[in-house]
């Protein structure tokens, strides 16, 4: 969505961006930029994962997500 980046500042809920280190579709730098657009957001990079870190590196994905949810 081309308008999404301009709307990120509206997010007030705690936010975590989890990104695959080797994402060949949307680079980690893109994810970092999105995270920077959300006040207080956190960004976690999953090593050895592409565009689907929750499938490609399930344990590492949940290692990033679980503390955020706790």
PDB file of N, CA, C and O in Angstrom:
ATOM      1  N   UNK A   1       0.841  -1.170   0.000  1.00  0.00           N
ATOM      2  CA  UNK A   1       0.000   0.000   0.000  1.00  0.00           C
ATOM      3  C   UNK A   1       0.889   1.237   0.000  1.00  0.00           C
ATOM      4  O   UNK A   1       1.602   1.488   0.980  1.00  0.00           O
ATOM      5  N   UNK A   2       0.844   2.045  -1.031  1.00  0.00           N
ATOM      6  CA  UNK A   2       1.717   3.212  -1.105  1.00  0.00           C
ATOM      7  C   UNK A   2       1.432   4.267  -0.038  1.00  0.00           C
ATOM      8  O   UNK A   2       2.285   5.106   0.253  1.00  0.00           O
ATOM      9  N   UNK A   3       0.256   4.241   0.576  1.00  0.00           N
ATOM     10  CA  UNK A   3      -0.079   5.234   1.593  1.00  0.00           C
ATOM     11  C   UNK A   3       0.270   4.784   3.013  1.00  0.00           C
ATOM     12  O   UNK A   3       0.213   5.572   3.948  1.00  0.00           O
ATOM     13  N   UNK A   4       0.639   3.525   3.167  1.00  0.00           N
ATOM     14  CA  UNK A   4       0.875   2.977   4.500  1.00  0.00           C
ATOM     15  C   UNK A   4       1.953   3.736   5.258  1.00  0.00           C
ATOM     16  O   UNK A   4       1.775   4.076   6.427  1.00  0.00           O
ATOM     17  N   UNK A   5       3.057   3.999   4.630  1.00  0.00           N
ATOM     18  CA  UNK A   5       4.170   4.644   5.330  1.00  0.00           C
ATOM     19  C   UNK A   5       3.744   5.979   5.940  1.00  0.00           C
ATOM     20  O   UNK A   5       4.168   6.342   7.024  1.00  0.00           O
ATOM     21  N   UNK A   6       2.894   6.708   5.249  1.00  0.00           N
ATOM     22  CA  UNK A   6       2.415   8.003   5.759  1.00  0.00           C
ATOM     23  C   UNK A   6       1.449   7.843   6.922  1.00  0.00           C
ATOM     24  O   UNK A   6       1.181   8.813   7.636  1.00  0.00           O
ATOM     25  N   UNK A   7       0.925   6.663   7.123  1.00  0.00           N
ATOM     26  CA  UNK A   7      -0.063   6.428   8.174  1.00  0.00           C
ATOM     27  C   UNK A   7       0.531   5.779   9.426  1.00  0.00           C
ATOM     28  O   UNK A   7      -0.143   5.662  10.446  1.00  0.00           O
ATOM     29  N   UNK A   8       1.751   5.346   9.354  1.00  0.00           N
ATOM     30  CA  UNK A   8       2.354   4.608  10.463  1.00  0.00           C
ATOM     31  C   UNK A   8       2.350   5.393  11.764  1.00  0.00           C
ATOM     32  O   UNK A   8       2.218   4.814  12.842  1.00  0.00           O
ATOM     33  N   UNK A   9       2.498   6.694  11.689  1.00  0.00           N
ATOM     34  CA  UNK A   9       2.553   7.514  12.906  1.00  0.00           C
ATOM     35  C   UNK A   9       1.258   7.433  13.718  1.00  0.00           C
ATOM     36  O   UNK A   9       1.244   7.760  14.892  1.00  0.00           O
ATOM     37  N   UNK A  10       0.193   6.956  13.115  1.00  0.00           N
ATOM     38  CA  UNK A  10      -1.096   6.836  13.811  1.00  0.00           C
ATOM     39  C   UNK A  10      -1.146   5.637  14.763  1.00  0.00           C
ATOM     40  O   UNK A  10      -2.020   5.568  15.617  1.00  0.00           O
ATOM     41  N   UNK A  11      -0.238   4.708  14.599  1.00  0.00           N
ATOM     42  CA  UNK A  11      -0.246   3.495  15.431  1.00  0.00           C
ATOM     43  C   UNK A  11       0.183   3.850  16.846  1.00  0.00           C
ATOM     44  O   UNK A  11       1.246   4.430  17.054  1.00  0.00           O
ATOM     45  N   UNK A  12      -0.643   3.474  17.812  1.00  0.00           N
ATOM     46  CA  UNK A  12      -0.329   3.756  19.215  1.00  0.00           C
ATOM     47  C   UNK A  12      -0.120   2.476  20.028  1.00  0.00           C
ATOM     48  O   UNK A  12       0.362   2.546  21.152  1.00  0.00           O
ATOM     49  N   UNK A  13      -0.481   1.352  19.474  1.00  0.00           N
ATOM     50  CA  UNK A  13      -0.310   0.075  20.172  1.00  0.00           C
ATOM     51  C   UNK A  13       1.154  -0.347  20.141  1.00  0.00           C
ATOM     52  O   UNK A  13       1.889  -0.003  19.210  1.00  0.00           O
ATOM     53  N   UNK A  14       1.602  -1.094  21.155  1.00  0.00           N
ATOM     54  CA  UNK A  14       2.962  -1.635  21.095  1.00  0.00           C
ATOM     55  C   UNK A  14       3.130  -2.431  19.792  1.00  0.00           C
ATOM     56  O   UNK A  14       2.247  -3.214  19.421  1.00  0.00           O
ATOM     57  N   UNK A  15       4.236  -2.203  19.119  1.00  0.00           N
ATOM     58  CA  UNK A  15       4.419  -2.768  17.788  1.00  0.00           C
ATOM     59  C   UNK A  15       5.784  -3.413  17.648  1.00  0.00           C
ATOM     60  O   UNK A  15       6.792  -2.836  18.054  1.00  0.00           O
ATOM     61  N   UNK A  16       5.805  -4.592  17.059  1.00  0.00           N
ATOM     62  CA  UNK A  16       7.041  -5.314  16.785  1.00  0.00           C
ATOM     63  C   UNK A  16       7.075  -5.677  15.313  1.00  0.00           C
ATOM     64  O   UNK A  16       6.142  -6.296  14.797  1.00  0.00           O
ATOM     65  N   UNK A  17       8.138  -5.301  14.643  1.00  0.00           N
ATOM     66  CA  UNK A  17       8.374  -5.703  13.264  1.00  0.00           C
ATOM     67  C   UNK A  17       9.398  -6.821  13.289  1.00  0.00           C
ATOM     68  O   UNK A  17      10.497  -6.643  13.807  1.00  0.00           O
ATOM     69  N   UNK A  18       9.047  -7.972  12.760  1.00  0.00           N
ATOM     70  CA  UNK A  18       9.961  -9.114  12.688  1.00  0.00           C
ATOM     71  C   UNK A  18      10.251  -9.342  11.212  1.00  0.00           C
ATOM     72  O   UNK A  18       9.332  -9.560  10.420  1.00  0.00           O
ATOM     73  N   UNK A  19      11.542  -9.312  10.860  1.00  0.00           N
ATOM     74  CA  UNK A  19      11.936  -9.338   9.448  1.00  0.00           C
ATOM     75  C   UNK A  19      12.981 -10.412   9.200  1.00  0.00           C
ATOM     76  O   UNK A  19      13.863 -10.620  10.030  1.00  0.00           O
ATOM     77  N   UNK A  20      12.901 -11.032   8.067  1.00  0.00           N
ATOM     78  CA  UNK A  20      13.915 -12.003   7.667  1.00  0.00           C
ATOM     79  C   UNK A  20      15.157 -11.312   7.147  1.00  0.00           C
ATOM     80  O   UNK A  20      15.077 -10.404   6.311  1.00  0.00           O
ATOM     81  N   UNK A  21      16.288 -11.725   7.647  1.00  0.00           N
ATOM     82  CA  UNK A  21      17.572 -11.134   7.275  1.00  0.00           C
ATOM     83  C   UNK A  21      17.819 -11.172   5.759  1.00  0.00           C
ATOM     84  O   UNK A  21      18.415 -10.256   5.196  1.00  0.00           O
ATOM     85  N   UNK A  22      17.359 -12.228   5.124  1.00  0.00           N
ATOM     86  CA  UNK A  22      17.632 -12.428   3.700  1.00  0.00           C
ATOM     87  C   UNK A  22      16.372 -12.239   2.850  1.00  0.00           C
ATOM     88  O   UNK A  22      16.244 -12.841   1.790  1.00  0.00           O
ATOM     89  N   UNK A  23      15.465 -11.409   3.321  1.00  0.00           N
ATOM     90  CA  UNK A  23      14.237 -11.158   2.577  1.00  0.00           C
ATOM     91  C   UNK A  23      14.587 -10.529   1.235  1.00  0.00           C
ATOM     92  O   UNK A  23      15.125  -9.430   1.172  1.00  0.00           O
ATOM     93  N   UNK A  24      14.305 -11.240   0.165  1.00  0.00           N
ATOM     94  CA  UNK A  24      14.612 -10.759  -1.175  1.00  0.00           C
ATOM     95  C   UNK A  24      13.458 -10.009  -1.815  1.00  0.00           C
ATOM     96  O   UNK A  24      13.578  -9.488  -2.921  1.00  0.00           O
ATOM     97  N   UNK A  25      12.329  -9.935  -1.112  1.00  0.00           N
ATOM     98  CA  UNK A  25      11.162  -9.229  -1.635  1.00  0.00           C
ATOM     99  C   UNK A  25      11.095  -7.822  -1.044  1.00  0.00           C
ATOM    100  O   UNK A  25      10.933  -6.847  -1.756  1.00  0.00           O
ATOM    101  N   UNK A  26      11.222  -7.747   0.272  1.00  0.00           N
ATOM    102  CA  UNK A  26      11.198  -6.470   0.974  1.00  0.00           C
ATOM    103  C   UNK A  26      12.389  -6.474   1.929  1.00  0.00           C
ATOM    104  O   UNK A  26      12.415  -7.231   2.901  1.00  0.00           O
ATOM    105  N   UNK A  27      13.368  -5.643   1.669  1.00  0.00           N
ATOM    106  CA  UNK A  27      14.628  -5.686   2.409  1.00  0.00           C
ATOM    107  C   UNK A  27      14.466  -5.292   3.872  1.00  0.00           C
ATOM    108  O   UNK A  27      13.530  -4.576   4.231  1.00  0.00           O
ATOM    109  N   UNK A  28      15.384  -5.742   4.717  1.00  0.00           N
ATOM    110  CA  UNK A  28      15.349  -5.345   6.119  1.00  0.00           C
ATOM    111  C   UNK A  28      15.407  -3.823   6.309  1.00  0.00           C
ATOM    112  O   UNK A  28      14.805  -3.300   7.246  1.00  0.00           O
ATOM    113  N   UNK A  29      16.089  -3.122   5.438  1.00  0.00           N
ATOM    114  CA  UNK A  29      16.130  -1.664   5.559  1.00  0.00           C
ATOM    115  C   UNK A  29      14.734  -1.063   5.424  1.00  0.00           C
ATOM    116  O   UNK A  29      14.398  -0.073   6.073  1.00  0.00           O
ATOM    117  N   UNK A  30      13.924  -1.653   4.591  1.00  0.00           N
ATOM    118  CA  UNK A  30      12.539  -1.226   4.438  1.00  0.00           C
ATOM    119  C   UNK A  30      11.783  -1.445   5.744  1.00  0.00           C
ATOM    120  O   UNK A  30      11.039  -0.581   6.208  1.00  0.00           O
ATOM    121  N   UNK A  31      11.998  -2.595   6.355  1.00  0.00           N
ATOM    122  CA  UNK A  31      11.362  -2.889   7.640  1.00  0.00           C
ATOM    123  C   UNK A  31      11.815  -1.946   8.734  1.00  0.00           C
ATOM    124  O   UNK A  31      11.014  -1.500   9.557  1.00  0.00           O
ATOM    125  N   UNK A  32      13.101  -1.635   8.750  1.00  0.00           N
ATOM    126  CA  UNK A  32      13.619  -0.691   9.743  1.00  0.00           C
ATOM    127  C   UNK A  32      12.979   0.689   9.561  1.00  0.00           C
ATOM    128  O   UNK A  32      12.669   1.370  10.535  1.00  0.00           O
ATOM    129  N   UNK A  33      12.797   1.087   8.312  1.00  0.00           N
ATOM    130  CA  UNK A  33      12.159   2.378   8.037  1.00  0.00           C
ATOM    131  C   UNK A  33      10.716   2.376   8.524  1.00  0.00           C
ATOM    132  O   UNK A  33      10.239   3.368   9.083  1.00  0.00           O
ATOM    133  N   UNK A  34      10.014   1.273   8.328  1.00  0.00           N
ATOM    134  CA  UNK A  34       8.643   1.170   8.832  1.00  0.00           C
ATOM    135  C   UNK A  34       8.647   1.252  10.353  1.00  0.00           C
ATOM    136  O   UNK A  34       7.838   1.962  10.952  1.00  0.00           O
ATOM    137  N   UNK A  35       9.541   0.530  10.990  1.00  0.00           N
ATOM    138  CA  UNK A  35       9.611   0.550  12.450  1.00  0.00           C
ATOM    139  C   UNK A  35       9.913   1.957  12.959  1.00  0.00           C
ATOM    140  O   UNK A  35       9.353   2.386  13.978  1.00  0.00           O
ATOM    141  N   UNK A  36      10.752   2.679  12.269  1.00  0.00           N
ATOM    142  CA  UNK A  36      11.080   4.049  12.666  1.00  0.00           C
ATOM    143  C   UNK A  36       9.866   4.968  12.555  1.00  0.00           C
ATOM    144  O   UNK A  36       9.798   5.991  13.237  1.00  0.00           O
ATOM    145  N   UNK A  37       8.911   4.599  11.726  1.00  0.00           N
ATOM    146  CA  UNK A  37       7.714   5.410  11.549  1.00  0.00           C
ATOM    147  C   UNK A  37       6.658   5.205  12.614  1.00  0.00           C
ATOM    148  O   UNK A  37       5.667   5.926  12.662  1.00  0.00           O
ATOM    149  N   UNK A  38       6.870   4.216  13.499  1.00  0.00           N
ATOM    150  CA  UNK A  38       5.912   3.921  14.564  1.00  0.00           C
ATOM    151  C   UNK A  38       6.592   4.246  15.894  1.00  0.00           C
ATOM    152  O   UNK A  38       7.604   3.642  16.240  1.00  0.00           O
ATOM    153  N   UNK A  39       6.032   5.174  16.615  1.00  0.00           N
ATOM    154  CA  UNK A  39       6.628   5.593  17.880  1.00  0.00           C
ATOM    155  C   UNK A  39       6.789   4.414  18.839  1.00  0.00           C
ATOM    156  O   UNK A  39       5.819   3.696  19.123  1.00  0.00           O
ATOM    157  N   UNK A  40       8.012   4.196  19.293  1.00  0.00           N
ATOM    158  CA  UNK A  40       8.287   3.133  20.259  1.00  0.00           C
ATOM    159  C   UNK A  40       8.342   1.734  19.693  1.00  0.00           C
ATOM    160  O   UNK A  40       8.497   0.779  20.441  1.00  0.00           O
ATOM    161  N   UNK A  41       8.212   1.588  18.391  1.00  0.00           N
ATOM    162  CA  UNK A  41       8.229   0.251  17.782  1.00  0.00           C
ATOM    163  C   UNK A  41       9.589  -0.406  17.939  1.00  0.00           C
ATOM    164  O   UNK A  41      10.622   0.269  18.023  1.00  0.00           O
ATOM    165  N   UNK A  42       9.569  -1.727  17.963  1.00  0.00           N
ATOM    166  CA  UNK A  42      10.800  -2.516  18.009  1.00  0.00           C
ATOM    167  C   UNK A  42      10.951  -3.248  16.682  1.00  0.00           C
ATOM    168  O   UNK A  42       9.965  -3.580  16.025  1.00  0.00           O
ATOM    169  N   UNK A  43      12.192  -3.510  16.327  1.00  0.00           N
ATOM    170  CA  UNK A  43      12.508  -4.220  15.093  1.00  0.00           C
ATOM    171  C   UNK A  43      13.408  -5.385  15.432  1.00  0.00           C
ATOM    172  O   UNK A  43      14.423  -5.216  16.107  1.00  0.00           O
ATOM    173  N   UNK A  44      13.043  -6.578  14.992  1.00  0.00           N
ATOM    174  CA  UNK A  44      13.849  -7.783  15.223  1.00  0.00           C
ATOM    175  C   UNK A  44      14.169  -8.416  13.884  1.00  0.00           C
ATOM    176  O   UNK A  44      13.280  -8.629  13.053  1.00  0.00           O
ATOM    177  N   UNK A  45      15.429  -8.710  13.686  1.00  0.00           N
ATOM    178  CA  UNK A  45      15.894  -9.348  12.463  1.00  0.00           C
ATOM    179  C   UNK A  45      16.118 -10.830  12.732  1.00  0.00           C
ATOM    180  O   UNK A  45      16.804 -11.202  13.688  1.00  0.00           O
ATOM    181  N   UNK A  46      15.529 -11.681  11.910  1.00  0.00           N
ATOM    182  CA  UNK A  46      15.675 -13.126  12.062  1.00  0.00           C
ATOM    183  C   UNK A  46      16.745 -13.602  11.077  1.00  0.00           C
ATOM    184  O   UNK A  46      16.582 -13.481   9.861  1.00  0.00           O
ATOM    185  N   UNK A  47      17.830 -14.138  11.615  1.00  0.00           N
ATOM    186  CA  UNK A  47      18.945 -14.611  10.794  1.00  0.00           C
ATOM    187  C   UNK A  47      18.535 -15.813   9.948  1.00  0.00           C
ATOM    188  O   UNK A  47      17.682 -16.619  10.350  1.00  0.00           O
ATOM    189  N   UNK A  48      19.125 -15.908   8.796  1.00  0.00           N
ATOM    190  CA  UNK A  48      18.919 -17.036   7.888  1.00  0.00           C
ATOM    191  C   UNK A  48      17.458 -17.256   7.510  1.00  0.00           C
ATOM    192  O   UNK A  48      17.031 -18.395   7.327  1.00  0.00           O
ATOM    193  N   UNK A  49      16.715 -16.180   7.427  1.00  0.00           N
ATOM    194  CA  UNK A  49      15.313 -16.262   7.010  1.00  0.00           C
ATOM    195  C   UNK A  49      15.087 -15.272   5.881  1.00  0.00           C
ATOM    196  O   UNK A  49      15.704 -14.216   5.828  1.00  0.00           O
ATOM    197  N   UNK A  50      14.177 -15.631   5.004  1.00  0.00           N
ATOM    198  CA  UNK A  50      13.797 -14.756   3.916  1.00  0.00           C
ATOM    199  C   UNK A  50      12.506 -14.035   4.231  1.00  0.00           C
ATOM    200  O   UNK A  50      12.332 -13.503   5.328  1.00  0.00           O
ATOM    201  N   UNK A  51      11.575 -14.072   3.311  1.00  0.00           N
ATOM    202  CA  UNK A  51      10.325 -13.327   3.435  1.00  0.00           C
ATOM    203  C   UNK A  51       9.334 -13.960   4.416  1.00  0.00           C
ATOM    204  O   UNK A  51       8.387 -13.316   4.839  1.00  0.00           O
ATOM    205  N   UNK A  52       9.581 -15.197   4.809  1.00  0.00           N
ATOM    206  CA  UNK A  52       8.659 -15.900   5.705  1.00  0.00           C
ATOM    207  C   UNK A  52       9.383 -16.399   6.957  1.00  0.00           C
ATOM    208  O   UNK A  52       9.503 -17.608   7.189  1.00  0.00           O
ATOM    209  N   UNK A  53       9.887 -15.507   7.781  1.00  0.00           N
ATOM    210  CA  UNK A  53      10.674 -15.953   8.935  1.00  0.00           C
ATOM    211  C   UNK A  53       9.895 -16.841   9.897  1.00  0.00           C
ATOM    212  O   UNK A  53      10.484 -17.716  10.529  1.00  0.00           O
ATOM    213  N   UNK A  54       8.601 -16.666   9.987  1.00  0.00           N
ATOM    214  CA  UNK A  54       7.791 -17.489  10.895  1.00  0.00           C
ATOM    215  C   UNK A  54       7.730 -18.947  10.429  1.00  0.00           C
ATOM    216  O   UNK A  54       7.485 -19.844  11.232  1.00  0.00           O
ATOM    217  N   UNK A  55       7.994 -19.177   9.154  1.00  0.00           N
ATOM    218  CA  UNK A  55       8.011 -20.540   8.608  1.00  0.00           C
ATOM    219  C   UNK A  55       9.450 -21.036   8.462  1.00  0.00           C
ATOM    220  O   UNK A  55       9.755 -22.173   8.802  1.00  0.00           O
ATOM    221  N   UNK A  56      10.327 -20.185   7.980  1.00  0.00           N
ATOM    222  CA  UNK A  56      11.706 -20.583   7.678  1.00  0.00           C
ATOM    223  C   UNK A  56      12.580 -20.769   8.920  1.00  0.00           C
ATOM    224  O   UNK A  56      13.483 -21.600   8.913  1.00  0.00           O
ATOM    225  N   UNK A  57      12.329 -19.976   9.942  1.00  0.00           N
ATOM    226  CA  UNK A  57      13.104 -20.043  11.189  1.00  0.00           C
ATOM    227  C   UNK A  57      12.139 -19.893  12.369  1.00  0.00           C
ATOM    228  O   UNK A  57      12.172 -18.919  13.113  1.00  0.00           O
ATOM    229  N   UNK A  58      11.282 -20.876  12.517  1.00  0.00           N
ATOM    230  CA  UNK A  58      10.194 -20.797  13.500  1.00  0.00           C
ATOM    231  C   UNK A  58      10.698 -20.522  14.913  1.00  0.00           C
ATOM    232  O   UNK A  58      10.162 -19.648  15.608  1.00  0.00           O
ATOM    233  N   UNK A  59      11.705 -21.231  15.358  1.00  0.00           N
ATOM    234  CA  UNK A  59      12.193 -21.045  16.727  1.00  0.00           C
ATOM    235  C   UNK A  59      12.747 -19.647  16.933  1.00  0.00           C
ATOM    236  O   UNK A  59      12.477 -19.013  17.957  1.00  0.00           O
ATOM    237  N   UNK A  60      13.526 -19.151  15.978  1.00  0.00           N
ATOM    238  CA  UNK A  60      14.081 -17.804  16.091  1.00  0.00           C
ATOM    239  C   UNK A  60      12.977 -16.748  16.038  1.00  0.00           C
ATOM    240  O   UNK A  60      13.034 -15.737  16.747  1.00  0.00           O
ATOM    241  N   UNK A  61      11.973 -17.002  15.219  1.00  0.00           N
ATOM    242  CA  UNK A  61      10.842 -16.084  15.133  1.00  0.00           C
ATOM    243  C   UNK A  61      10.151 -15.962  16.492  1.00  0.00           C
ATOM    244  O   UNK A  61       9.924 -14.859  16.998  1.00  0.00           O
ATOM    245  N   UNK A  62       9.842 -17.090  17.105  1.00  0.00           N
ATOM    246  CA  UNK A  62       9.162 -17.046  18.395  1.00  0.00           C
ATOM    247  C   UNK A  62      10.069 -16.567  19.510  1.00  0.00           C
ATOM    248  O   UNK A  62       9.597 -15.995  20.500  1.00  0.00           O
ATOM    249  N   UNK A  63      11.375 -16.733  19.366  1.00  0.00           N
ATOM    250  CA  UNK A  63      12.311 -16.181  20.343  1.00  0.00           C
ATOM    251  C   UNK A  63      12.260 -14.654  20.327  1.00  0.00           C
ATOM    252  O   UNK A  63      12.496 -14.009  21.348  1.00  0.00           O
ATOM    253  N   UNK A  64      11.925 -14.080  19.186  1.00  0.00           N
ATOM    254  CA  UNK A  64      11.763 -12.632  19.084  1.00  0.00           C
ATOM    255  C   UNK A  64      10.380 -12.176  19.549  1.00  0.00           C
ATOM    256  O   UNK A  64      10.239 -11.166  20.220  1.00  0.00           O
ATOM    257  N   UNK A  65       9.368 -12.956  19.217  1.00  0.00           N
ATOM    258  CA  UNK A  65       7.988 -12.556  19.475  1.00  0.00           C
ATOM    259  C   UNK A  65       7.575 -12.788  20.928  1.00  0.00           C
ATOM    260  O   UNK A  65       6.912 -11.932  21.540  1.00  0.00           O
ATOM    261  N   UNK A  66       7.932 -13.906  21.504  1.00  0.00           N
ATOM    262  CA  UNK A  66       7.458 -14.245  22.847  1.00  0.00           C
ATOM    263  C   UNK A  66       7.799 -13.205  23.910  1.00  0.00           C
ATOM    264  O   UNK A  66       6.918 -12.843  24.703  1.00  0.00           O
ATOM    265  N   UNK A  67       9.027 -12.695  23.986  1.00  0.00           N
ATOM    266  CA  UNK A  67       9.302 -11.649  24.990  1.00  0.00           C
ATOM    267  C   UNK A  67       8.474 -10.390  24.759  1.00  0.00           C
ATOM    268  O   UNK A  67       8.066  -9.726  25.712  1.00  0.00           O
ATOM    269  N   UNK A  68       8.205 -10.080  23.515  1.00  0.00           N
ATOM    270  CA  UNK A  68       7.394  -8.906  23.210  1.00  0.00           C
ATOM    271  C   UNK A  68       5.964  -9.087  23.716  1.00  0.00           C
ATOM    272  O   UNK A  68       5.351  -8.145  24.227  1.00  0.00           O
ATOM    273  N   UNK A  69       5.448 -10.290  23.616  1.00  0.00           N
ATOM    274  CA  UNK A  69       4.075 -10.567  24.042  1.00  0.00           C
ATOM    275  C   UNK A  69       3.939 -10.716  25.552  1.00  0.00           C
ATOM    276  O   UNK A  69       2.840 -10.576  26.090  1.00  0.00           O
ATOM    277  N   UNK A  70       5.058 -10.985  26.214  1.00  0.00           N
ATOM    278  CA  UNK A  70       5.018 -11.249  27.668  1.00  0.00           C
ATOM    279  C   UNK A  70       4.718 -10.033  28.490  1.00  0.00           C
ATOM    280  O   UNK A  70       4.726  -8.968  28.368  1.00  0.00           O
TER     281      UNK A  70
END
